[in-house]
Tab-separated table of C-alpha atoms in Angstrom:
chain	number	residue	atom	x	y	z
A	220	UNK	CA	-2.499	-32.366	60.188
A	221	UNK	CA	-1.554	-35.332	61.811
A	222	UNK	CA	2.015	-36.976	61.482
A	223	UNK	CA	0.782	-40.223	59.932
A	224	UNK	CA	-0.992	-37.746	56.854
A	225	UNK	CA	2.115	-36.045	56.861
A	226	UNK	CA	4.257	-39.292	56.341
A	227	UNK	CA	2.575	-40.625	53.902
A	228	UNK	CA	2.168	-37.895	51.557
A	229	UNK	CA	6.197	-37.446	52.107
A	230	UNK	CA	6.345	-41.137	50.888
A	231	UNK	CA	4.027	-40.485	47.815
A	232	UNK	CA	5.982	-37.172	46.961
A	233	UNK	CA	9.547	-38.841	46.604
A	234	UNK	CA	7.470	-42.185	44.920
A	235	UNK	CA	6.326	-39.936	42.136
A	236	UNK	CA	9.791	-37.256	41.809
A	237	UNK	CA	11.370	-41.212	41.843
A	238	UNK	CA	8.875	-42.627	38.884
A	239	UNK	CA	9.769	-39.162	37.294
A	240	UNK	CA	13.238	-39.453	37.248
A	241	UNK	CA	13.210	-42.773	35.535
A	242	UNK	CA	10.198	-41.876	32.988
A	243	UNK	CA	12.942	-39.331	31.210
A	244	UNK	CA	15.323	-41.873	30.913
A	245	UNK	CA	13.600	-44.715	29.763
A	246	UNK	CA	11.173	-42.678	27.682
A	247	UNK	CA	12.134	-43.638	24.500
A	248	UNK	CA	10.964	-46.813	25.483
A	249	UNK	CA	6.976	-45.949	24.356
A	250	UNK	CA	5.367	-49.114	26.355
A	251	UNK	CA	7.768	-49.172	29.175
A	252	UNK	CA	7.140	-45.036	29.358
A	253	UNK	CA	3.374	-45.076	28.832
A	254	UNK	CA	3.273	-47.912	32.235
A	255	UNK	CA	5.354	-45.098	34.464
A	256	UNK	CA	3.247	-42.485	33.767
A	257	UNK	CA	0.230	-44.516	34.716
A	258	UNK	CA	2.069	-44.756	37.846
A	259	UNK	CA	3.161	-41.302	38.472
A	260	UNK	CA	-0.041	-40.337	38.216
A	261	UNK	CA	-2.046	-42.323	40.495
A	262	UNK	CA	0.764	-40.954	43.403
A	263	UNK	CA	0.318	-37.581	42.407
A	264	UNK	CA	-3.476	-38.171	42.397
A	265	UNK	CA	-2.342	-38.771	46.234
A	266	UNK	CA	-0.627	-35.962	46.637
A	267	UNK	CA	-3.119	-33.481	44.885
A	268	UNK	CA	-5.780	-34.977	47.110
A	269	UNK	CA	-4.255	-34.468	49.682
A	270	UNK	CA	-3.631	-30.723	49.542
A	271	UNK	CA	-6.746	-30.162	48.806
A	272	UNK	CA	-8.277	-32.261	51.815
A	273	UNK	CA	-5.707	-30.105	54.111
A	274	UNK	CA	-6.639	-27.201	52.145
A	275	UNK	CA	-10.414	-27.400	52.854
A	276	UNK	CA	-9.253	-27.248	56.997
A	277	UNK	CA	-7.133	-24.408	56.652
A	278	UNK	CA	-8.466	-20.792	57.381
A	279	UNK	CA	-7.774	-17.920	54.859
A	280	UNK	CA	-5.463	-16.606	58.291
A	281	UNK	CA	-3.346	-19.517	58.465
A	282	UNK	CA	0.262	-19.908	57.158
A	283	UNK	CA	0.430	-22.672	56.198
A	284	UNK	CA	-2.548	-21.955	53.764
A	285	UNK	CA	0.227	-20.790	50.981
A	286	UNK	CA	2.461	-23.366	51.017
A	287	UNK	CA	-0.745	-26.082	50.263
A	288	UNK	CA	-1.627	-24.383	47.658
A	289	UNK	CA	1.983	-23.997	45.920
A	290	UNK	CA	1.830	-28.006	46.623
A	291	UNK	CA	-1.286	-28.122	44.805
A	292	UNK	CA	-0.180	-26.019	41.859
A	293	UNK	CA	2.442	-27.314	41.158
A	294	UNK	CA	1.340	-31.106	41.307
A	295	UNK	CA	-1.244	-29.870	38.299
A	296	UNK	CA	1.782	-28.529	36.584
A	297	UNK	CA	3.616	-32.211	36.448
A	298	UNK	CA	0.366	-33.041	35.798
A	299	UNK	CA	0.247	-31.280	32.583
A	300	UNK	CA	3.596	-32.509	31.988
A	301	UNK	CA	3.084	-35.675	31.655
A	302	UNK	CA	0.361	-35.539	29.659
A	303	UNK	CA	2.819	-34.137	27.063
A	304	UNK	CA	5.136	-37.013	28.315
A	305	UNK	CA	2.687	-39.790	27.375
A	306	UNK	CA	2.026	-38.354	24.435
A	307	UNK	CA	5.570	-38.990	23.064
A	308	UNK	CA	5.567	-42.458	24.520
A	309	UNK	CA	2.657	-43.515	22.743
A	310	UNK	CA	3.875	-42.271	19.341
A	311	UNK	CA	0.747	-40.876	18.479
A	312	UNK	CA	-1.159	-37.710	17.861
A	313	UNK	CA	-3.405	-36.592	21.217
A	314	UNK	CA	-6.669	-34.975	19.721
A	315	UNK	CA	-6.072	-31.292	18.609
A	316	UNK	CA	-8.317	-28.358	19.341
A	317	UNK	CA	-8.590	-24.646	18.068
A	318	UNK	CA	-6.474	-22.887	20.904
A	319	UNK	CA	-5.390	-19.861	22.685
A	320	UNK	CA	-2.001	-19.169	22.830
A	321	UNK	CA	-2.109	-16.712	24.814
A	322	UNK	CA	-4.651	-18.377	27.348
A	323	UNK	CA	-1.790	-21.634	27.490
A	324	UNK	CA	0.531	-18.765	28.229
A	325	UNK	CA	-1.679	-17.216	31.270
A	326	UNK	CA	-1.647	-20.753	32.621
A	327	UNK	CA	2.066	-21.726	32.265
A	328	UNK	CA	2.707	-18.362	33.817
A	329	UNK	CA	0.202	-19.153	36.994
A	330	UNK	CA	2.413	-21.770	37.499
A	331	UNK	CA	5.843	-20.357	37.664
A	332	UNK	CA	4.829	-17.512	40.047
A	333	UNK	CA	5.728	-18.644	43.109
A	334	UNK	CA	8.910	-19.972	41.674
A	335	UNK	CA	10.117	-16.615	39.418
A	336	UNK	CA	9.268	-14.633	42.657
A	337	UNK	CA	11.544	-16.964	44.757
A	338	UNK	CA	14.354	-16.583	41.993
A	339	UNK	CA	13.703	-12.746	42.189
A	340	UNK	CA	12.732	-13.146	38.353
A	341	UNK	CA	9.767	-10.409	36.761
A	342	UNK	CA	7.860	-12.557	34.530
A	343	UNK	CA	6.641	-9.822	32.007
A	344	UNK	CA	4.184	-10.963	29.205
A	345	UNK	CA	3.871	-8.706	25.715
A	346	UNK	CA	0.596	-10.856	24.397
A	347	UNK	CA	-0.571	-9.910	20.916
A	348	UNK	CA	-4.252	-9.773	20.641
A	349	UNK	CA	-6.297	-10.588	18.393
A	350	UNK	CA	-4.483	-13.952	17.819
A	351	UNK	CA	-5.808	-16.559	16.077
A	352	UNK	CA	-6.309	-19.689	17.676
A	353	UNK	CA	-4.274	-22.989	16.348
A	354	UNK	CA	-4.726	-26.489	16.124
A	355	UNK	CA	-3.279	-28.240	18.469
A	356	UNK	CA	-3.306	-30.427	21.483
A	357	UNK	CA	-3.574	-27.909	24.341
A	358	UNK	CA	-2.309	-30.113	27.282
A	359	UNK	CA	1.088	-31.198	25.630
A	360	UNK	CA	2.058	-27.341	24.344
A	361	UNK	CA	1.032	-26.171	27.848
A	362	UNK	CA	3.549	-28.637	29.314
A	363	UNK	CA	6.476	-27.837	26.561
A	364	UNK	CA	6.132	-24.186	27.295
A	365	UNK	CA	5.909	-24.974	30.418
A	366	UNK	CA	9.779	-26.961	30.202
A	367	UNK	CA	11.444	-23.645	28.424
A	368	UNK	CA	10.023	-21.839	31.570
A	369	UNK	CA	11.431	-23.644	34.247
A	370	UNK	CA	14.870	-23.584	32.389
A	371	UNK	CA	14.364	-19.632	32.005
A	372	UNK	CA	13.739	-19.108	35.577
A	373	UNK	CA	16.233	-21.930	36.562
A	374	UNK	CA	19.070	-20.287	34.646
A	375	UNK	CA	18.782	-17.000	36.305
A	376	UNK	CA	19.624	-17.576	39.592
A	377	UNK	CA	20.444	-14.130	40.269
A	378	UNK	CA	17.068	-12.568	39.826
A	379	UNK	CA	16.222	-11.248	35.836
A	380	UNK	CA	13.732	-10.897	33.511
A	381	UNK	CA	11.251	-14.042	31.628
A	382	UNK	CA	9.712	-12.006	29.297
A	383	UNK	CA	6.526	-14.443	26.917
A	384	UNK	CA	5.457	-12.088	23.920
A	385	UNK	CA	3.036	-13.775	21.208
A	386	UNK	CA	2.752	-12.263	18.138
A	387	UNK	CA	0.981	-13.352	14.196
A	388	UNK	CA	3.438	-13.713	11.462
A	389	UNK	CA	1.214	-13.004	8.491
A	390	UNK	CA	3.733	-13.539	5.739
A	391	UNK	CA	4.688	-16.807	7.185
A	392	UNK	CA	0.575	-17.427	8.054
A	393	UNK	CA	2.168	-18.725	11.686
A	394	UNK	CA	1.361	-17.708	15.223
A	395	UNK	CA	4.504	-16.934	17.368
A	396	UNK	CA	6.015	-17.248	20.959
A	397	UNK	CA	8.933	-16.250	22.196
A	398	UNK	CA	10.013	-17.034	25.944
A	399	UNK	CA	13.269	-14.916	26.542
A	400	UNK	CA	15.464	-14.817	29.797
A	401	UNK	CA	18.265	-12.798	30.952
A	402	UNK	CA	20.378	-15.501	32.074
A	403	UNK	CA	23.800	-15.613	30.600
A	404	UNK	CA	23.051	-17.297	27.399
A	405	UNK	CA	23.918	-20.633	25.569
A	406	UNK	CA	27.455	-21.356	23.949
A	407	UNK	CA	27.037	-21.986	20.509
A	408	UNK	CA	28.416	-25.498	21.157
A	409	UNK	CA	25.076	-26.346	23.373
A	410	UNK	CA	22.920	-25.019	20.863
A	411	UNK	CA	24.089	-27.035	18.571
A	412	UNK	CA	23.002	-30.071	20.911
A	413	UNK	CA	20.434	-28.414	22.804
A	414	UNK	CA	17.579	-30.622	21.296
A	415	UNK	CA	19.374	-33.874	21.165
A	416	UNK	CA	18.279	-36.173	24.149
A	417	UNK	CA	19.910	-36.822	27.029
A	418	UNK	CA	21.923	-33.599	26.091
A	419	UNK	CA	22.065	-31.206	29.524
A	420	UNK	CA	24.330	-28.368	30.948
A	421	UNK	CA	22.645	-29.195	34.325
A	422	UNK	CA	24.342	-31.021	37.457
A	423	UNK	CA	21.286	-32.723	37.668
A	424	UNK	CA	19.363	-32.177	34.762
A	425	UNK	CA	18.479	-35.662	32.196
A	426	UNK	CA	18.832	-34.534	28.919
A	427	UNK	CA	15.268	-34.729	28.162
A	428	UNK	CA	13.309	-31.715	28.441
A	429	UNK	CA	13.767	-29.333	25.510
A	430	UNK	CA	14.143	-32.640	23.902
A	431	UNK	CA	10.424	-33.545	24.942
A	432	UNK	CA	9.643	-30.139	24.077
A	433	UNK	CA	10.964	-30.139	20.570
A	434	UNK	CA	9.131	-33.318	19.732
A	435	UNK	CA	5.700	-32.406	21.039
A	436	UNK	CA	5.775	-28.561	19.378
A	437	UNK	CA	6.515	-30.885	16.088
A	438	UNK	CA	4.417	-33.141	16.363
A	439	UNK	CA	1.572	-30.124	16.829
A	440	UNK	CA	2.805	-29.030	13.305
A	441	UNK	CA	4.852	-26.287	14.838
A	442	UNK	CA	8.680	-25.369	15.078
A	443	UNK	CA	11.047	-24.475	17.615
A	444	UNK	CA	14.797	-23.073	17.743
A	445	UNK	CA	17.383	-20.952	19.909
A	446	UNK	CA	18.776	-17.695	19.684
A	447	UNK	CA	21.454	-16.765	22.346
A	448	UNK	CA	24.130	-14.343	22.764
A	449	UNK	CA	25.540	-13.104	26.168
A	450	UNK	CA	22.769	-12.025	29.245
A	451	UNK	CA	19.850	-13.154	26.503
A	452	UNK	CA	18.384	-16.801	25.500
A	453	UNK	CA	15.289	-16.445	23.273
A	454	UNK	CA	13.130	-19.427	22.893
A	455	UNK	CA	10.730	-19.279	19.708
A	456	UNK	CA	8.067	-20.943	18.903
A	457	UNK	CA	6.085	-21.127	15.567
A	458	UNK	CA	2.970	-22.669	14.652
A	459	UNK	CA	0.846	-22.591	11.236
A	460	UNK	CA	-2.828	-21.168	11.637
A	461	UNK	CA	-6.153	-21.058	9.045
């Protein structure tokens, strides 16, 4: 690859994680949000295309074959992201289709495999089947589930568990997930906040992404809350189905 491809999908890479950064603080601003994700976009359009040119050179053999590829997958994951992200910004409902749960959870969990494996984190997944399919905007649920599983992996830095079991509440008529990590768990204190934008307990985190989360499994007609308690954070998710 020569150095001037190599330069200029650096420069794309740090335009969009720069648009990015901004989007989640500025997304409560719906017109100003919807314009920056039109942006981010077109430069990850860049980037993806990019990969994938580089990719179609590479042999099977060659080592740098992997890396492309995690570049690849994990531009499609922001991707999906900010599909959810618009969504919010607009203030209206995306289109909703009869879904899979446990197909969005085979995706988010395609995703996060490099990344879990780096962390030294077993991504086990307890999928309840039959399970019948909800209404709901695929894209934006993928990218909220997708946000609690970063934040599971993230918060076990010392290798652990991420453990995605889906299971149907009759009584309740709902279809459930529950993403669970072995990190250390929340203080009561942040759970109290833990939806509330701009709210983080990361250096660098912005406060936005369980609140993005909460406000796209809502607007899908579902619910979400916390459990925690010492070396356990469960995530739950419930949405209505028939």
């Amino acid at each position: 690859m020569e150095n001037s491809e190599v330069k200029t999908l650096q420069k794309n890479l740090q335009t969009a994680q720069d648009e990015l950064a901004r989007l989640e603080r500025i997304k409560p601003l719906a017109g100003a949000a919807a314009a920056v994700v039109h942006d981010v976009r077109n430069s990850l359009g860049v980037i993806q295309s990019t990969a994938q040119f580089v990719l179609s050179k590479l042999r099977p053999s060659d080592k740098e074959k992997e890396a492309w590829e995690l570049v690849e997958r994990n531009v499609e994951s922001i991707r999906n992201l900010l599909k959810g992200y618009l969504g919010l910004a607009r203030q209206s409902e995306s289109p909703k289709e009869e879904s899979s749960l446990n197909e969005i959870v085979d995706r988010v969990t395609h995703f996060i495999d490099v990344q879990s494996k780096k962390n030294g984190v077993q991504v086990i997944k307890k999928l309840a089947s039959p399970l019948p399919k909800i209404l709901i905007e695929p894209s934006a649920v993928e990218s909220a589930i997708l946000n609690l599983s970063i934040n599971g992996v993230e918060a076990m830095a010392g290798g652990g568990s991420l453990i995605f079991e889906t299971q149907l509440n009759k009584q309740n008529k709902t279809v459930c997930l529950t993403v669970q990590d072995s990190g250390p768990g929340i203080s009561k204190e942040a759970r109290d906040n833990l939806f509330k934008p701009f709210f983080t307990t990361k250096a660098k985190g912005s406060g936005m992404g369980l609140y993005s989360a909460k406000a796209i499994v809502t607007q899908n007609g579902g619910k979400i809350y916390c459990e925690s308690e010492p070396g356990r954070t469960r995530m739950i998710l419930a949405f209505p189905h028939g």
